[in-house]
Amino acid sequence: MKGISGSSLYEVSNGAISAVVSDIKKSEFVPDKSVAIDYAGVIDSLYLHSALLPMRFGSIMESSEAIVEMLERNSDEIRKNLDKVAGRYEFGLKIFCDSAKLKATLAATIPEIAYHPDEGNKNSVYRDWVNRKLAEHRLEELLLAHVETVIKEITSYLDRLNSINKFKKMLTETTVVDAVFLIEKEKKGELIDSIKELQTHYPGLSFVLTGPWPSYSFVDVTIK
Amino acid sequence: MSDNKLLFNTGSLNELSEEIGKLSENDESKLKLSPDNADSGLAKLVLTLIELIRKLVEKQAMRRVDGGSLTDEEIERLGETLMKLELKMEELKKHFNLTDRDLNINLGPLGDLM
């Protein structure tokens, strides 16, 4: 296995914890796409075989001695994080929807929230404007509540798999959920089955499950 | 993405790549400031902030209307103010040749601003 730009990889260890590194001249380091792909390739090869904490892309230290000192200084946090990711893989779940279609479906369940233009001119133009905005606001709230319900159901499924989860909701108009899970390696099949089953409960949403990934989203170490 | 990383997908692959594209690069939603476009770049930045605040105010106002804590007279005044603000914003967007999409900056992993 080679490091970035074909460089050789080697280990720098402090006790049972090792950093996988390669030598590079700081002045020659250009953080471009190909280098980022090389970096991801190294992590992709290593995480399948050992508990791994991906360092931030482009982390450069002066010497092997500095790396050993860094491992020593941060050993408690590193160990804690290694324990968290050991034997687990990260999986990603994105849920997409056609928000206009979904809002229409949700609105149909509560017809009274719909906006009805004031055809008899009983209201002022300002009051009519407020009524329209209020209907939009209620629909947004309805969509948000629906997304919360979906997340709650996913969480209850994942709890059975002893998963560690992170959710982001309503990222864009179409991406209603962007989640990552840290799950024991051998539970991959159960996860896929659970997501497939969940999808049947929400035909208006598109579920996309990816993985396994190195635990990029669950490393919580602030290097001292 | 290699096939073995895609474990389950209910849509088509084209749809998926479109959606992921929206989450990552979106040139239109970026602020581009350079010596050549300082005026329009600054206008976009300022209008984005104004639009964000306007939408937050509008959202809060609708919460209060929905909560039933305002009188009819107060709702009327609120409607007049917010409607005029919306119209003024439309005028400004038109003047600087900007669309709603231009003002909705993509914040990368955090998603869209509005």
Short mmCIF file of C-alpha atoms in Angstrom, two decimals, chain A residues 100-193:
data_model
loop_
_atom_site.label_atom_id
_atom_site.label_comp_id
_atom_site.label_asym_id
_atom_site.label_seq_id
_atom_site.Cartn_x
_atom_site.Cartn_y
_atom_site.Cartn_z
CA ALA A 100 -43.89 19.95 -3.16
CA LYS A 101 -45.48 16.52 -3.65
CA LEU A 102 -44.91 15.54 -0.02
CA LYS A 103 -46.39 18.82 1.24
CA ALA A 104 -49.43 18.26 -0.96
CA THR A 105 -49.86 14.75 0.46
CA LEU A 106 -49.50 16.01 4.02
CA ALA A 107 -51.86 18.94 3.38
CA ALA A 108 -54.50 16.54 2.10
CA THR A 109 -54.55 14.89 5.53
CA ILE A 110 -55.55 18.20 7.21
CA PRO A 111 -57.69 20.10 4.66
CA GLU A 112 -58.45 22.95 7.10
CA ILE A 113 -54.88 24.26 7.00
CA ALA A 114 -55.06 24.97 3.25
CA TYR A 115 -55.15 28.58 2.06
CA HIS A 116 -58.41 29.65 0.46
CA PRO A 117 -58.23 32.96 -1.43
CA ASP A 118 -60.71 35.53 -0.19
CA GLU A 119 -62.98 35.60 -3.22
CA GLY A 120 -65.74 37.59 -1.51
CA ASN A 121 -63.30 40.41 -0.65
CA LYS A 122 -64.34 40.23 2.98
CA ASN A 123 -60.74 40.55 4.16
CA SER A 124 -58.26 43.29 3.49
CA VAL A 125 -55.37 42.50 1.15
CA TYR A 126 -53.06 42.45 4.20
CA ARG A 127 -55.20 39.97 6.10
CA ASP A 128 -55.41 37.81 3.00
CA TRP A 129 -51.60 37.93 2.71
CA VAL A 130 -51.27 36.80 6.36
CA ASN A 131 -53.72 33.94 5.73
CA ARG A 132 -51.65 32.73 2.77
CA LYS A 133 -48.40 32.95 4.73
CA LEU A 134 -49.99 31.23 7.71
CA ALA A 135 -51.05 28.31 5.52
CA GLU A 136 -47.49 28.03 4.17
CA HIS A 137 -46.10 28.21 7.71
CA ARG A 138 -48.45 25.46 8.93
CA LEU A 139 -47.46 23.28 6.00
CA GLU A 140 -43.76 23.76 6.81
CA GLU A 141 -44.46 22.81 10.43
CA LEU A 142 -46.35 19.74 9.21
CA LEU A 143 -43.40 18.71 7.03
CA LEU A 144 -41.00 19.19 9.94
CA ALA A 145 -43.20 17.11 12.23
CA HIS A 146 -43.33 14.39 9.56
CA VAL A 147 -39.53 14.37 9.30
CA GLU A 148 -39.29 14.14 13.10
CA THR A 149 -41.60 11.12 12.98
CA VAL A 150 -39.40 9.47 10.35
CA ILE A 151 -36.26 10.13 12.44
CA LYS A 152 -37.96 8.78 15.57
CA GLU A 153 -38.90 5.58 13.77
CA ILE A 154 -35.40 5.15 12.31
CA THR A 155 -33.95 5.70 15.78
CA SER A 156 -36.20 3.04 17.30
CA TYR A 157 -35.05 0.55 14.65
CA LEU A 158 -31.41 1.49 15.16
CA ASP A 159 -31.65 1.22 18.95
CA ARG A 160 -32.20 -2.51 18.44
CA LEU A 161 -28.85 -2.61 16.62
CA ASN A 162 -27.08 -0.74 19.45
CA SER A 163 -26.20 2.02 17.02
CA ILE A 164 -24.65 5.43 17.65
CA ASN A 165 -26.48 7.96 15.43
CA LYS A 166 -26.17 11.51 14.18
CA PHE A 167 -29.02 13.18 12.29
CA LYS A 168 -29.28 16.38 10.27
CA LYS A 169 -32.71 17.33 9.02
CA MET A 170 -34.06 19.58 6.26
CA LEU A 171 -30.64 20.23 4.73
CA THR A 172 -32.14 21.38 1.47
CA GLU A 173 -35.59 21.50 -0.07
CA THR A 174 -35.18 17.88 -1.21
CA THR A 175 -32.81 16.33 1.34
CA VAL A 176 -34.98 15.88 4.41
CA VAL A 177 -32.63 13.64 6.41
CA ASP A 178 -28.86 13.17 6.30
CA ALA A 179 -27.83 10.63 8.92
CA VAL A 180 -24.77 8.62 9.89
CA PHE A 181 -24.75 5.51 12.06
CA LEU A 182 -21.93 3.67 13.78
CA ILE A 183 -22.86 0.01 13.87
CA GLU A 184 -21.16 -3.25 14.77
CA LYS A 185 -19.65 -4.81 11.64
CA GLU A 186 -21.67 -8.00 11.80
CA LYS A 187 -24.98 -6.08 11.98
CA LYS A 188 -24.67 -4.70 8.44
CA GLY A 189 -27.26 -7.15 7.07
CA GLU A 190 -29.75 -6.28 9.82
CA LEU A 191 -29.27 -2.59 9.09
CA ILE A 192 -30.02 -3.07 5.39
CA ASP A 193 -33.14 -5.09 6.24
#
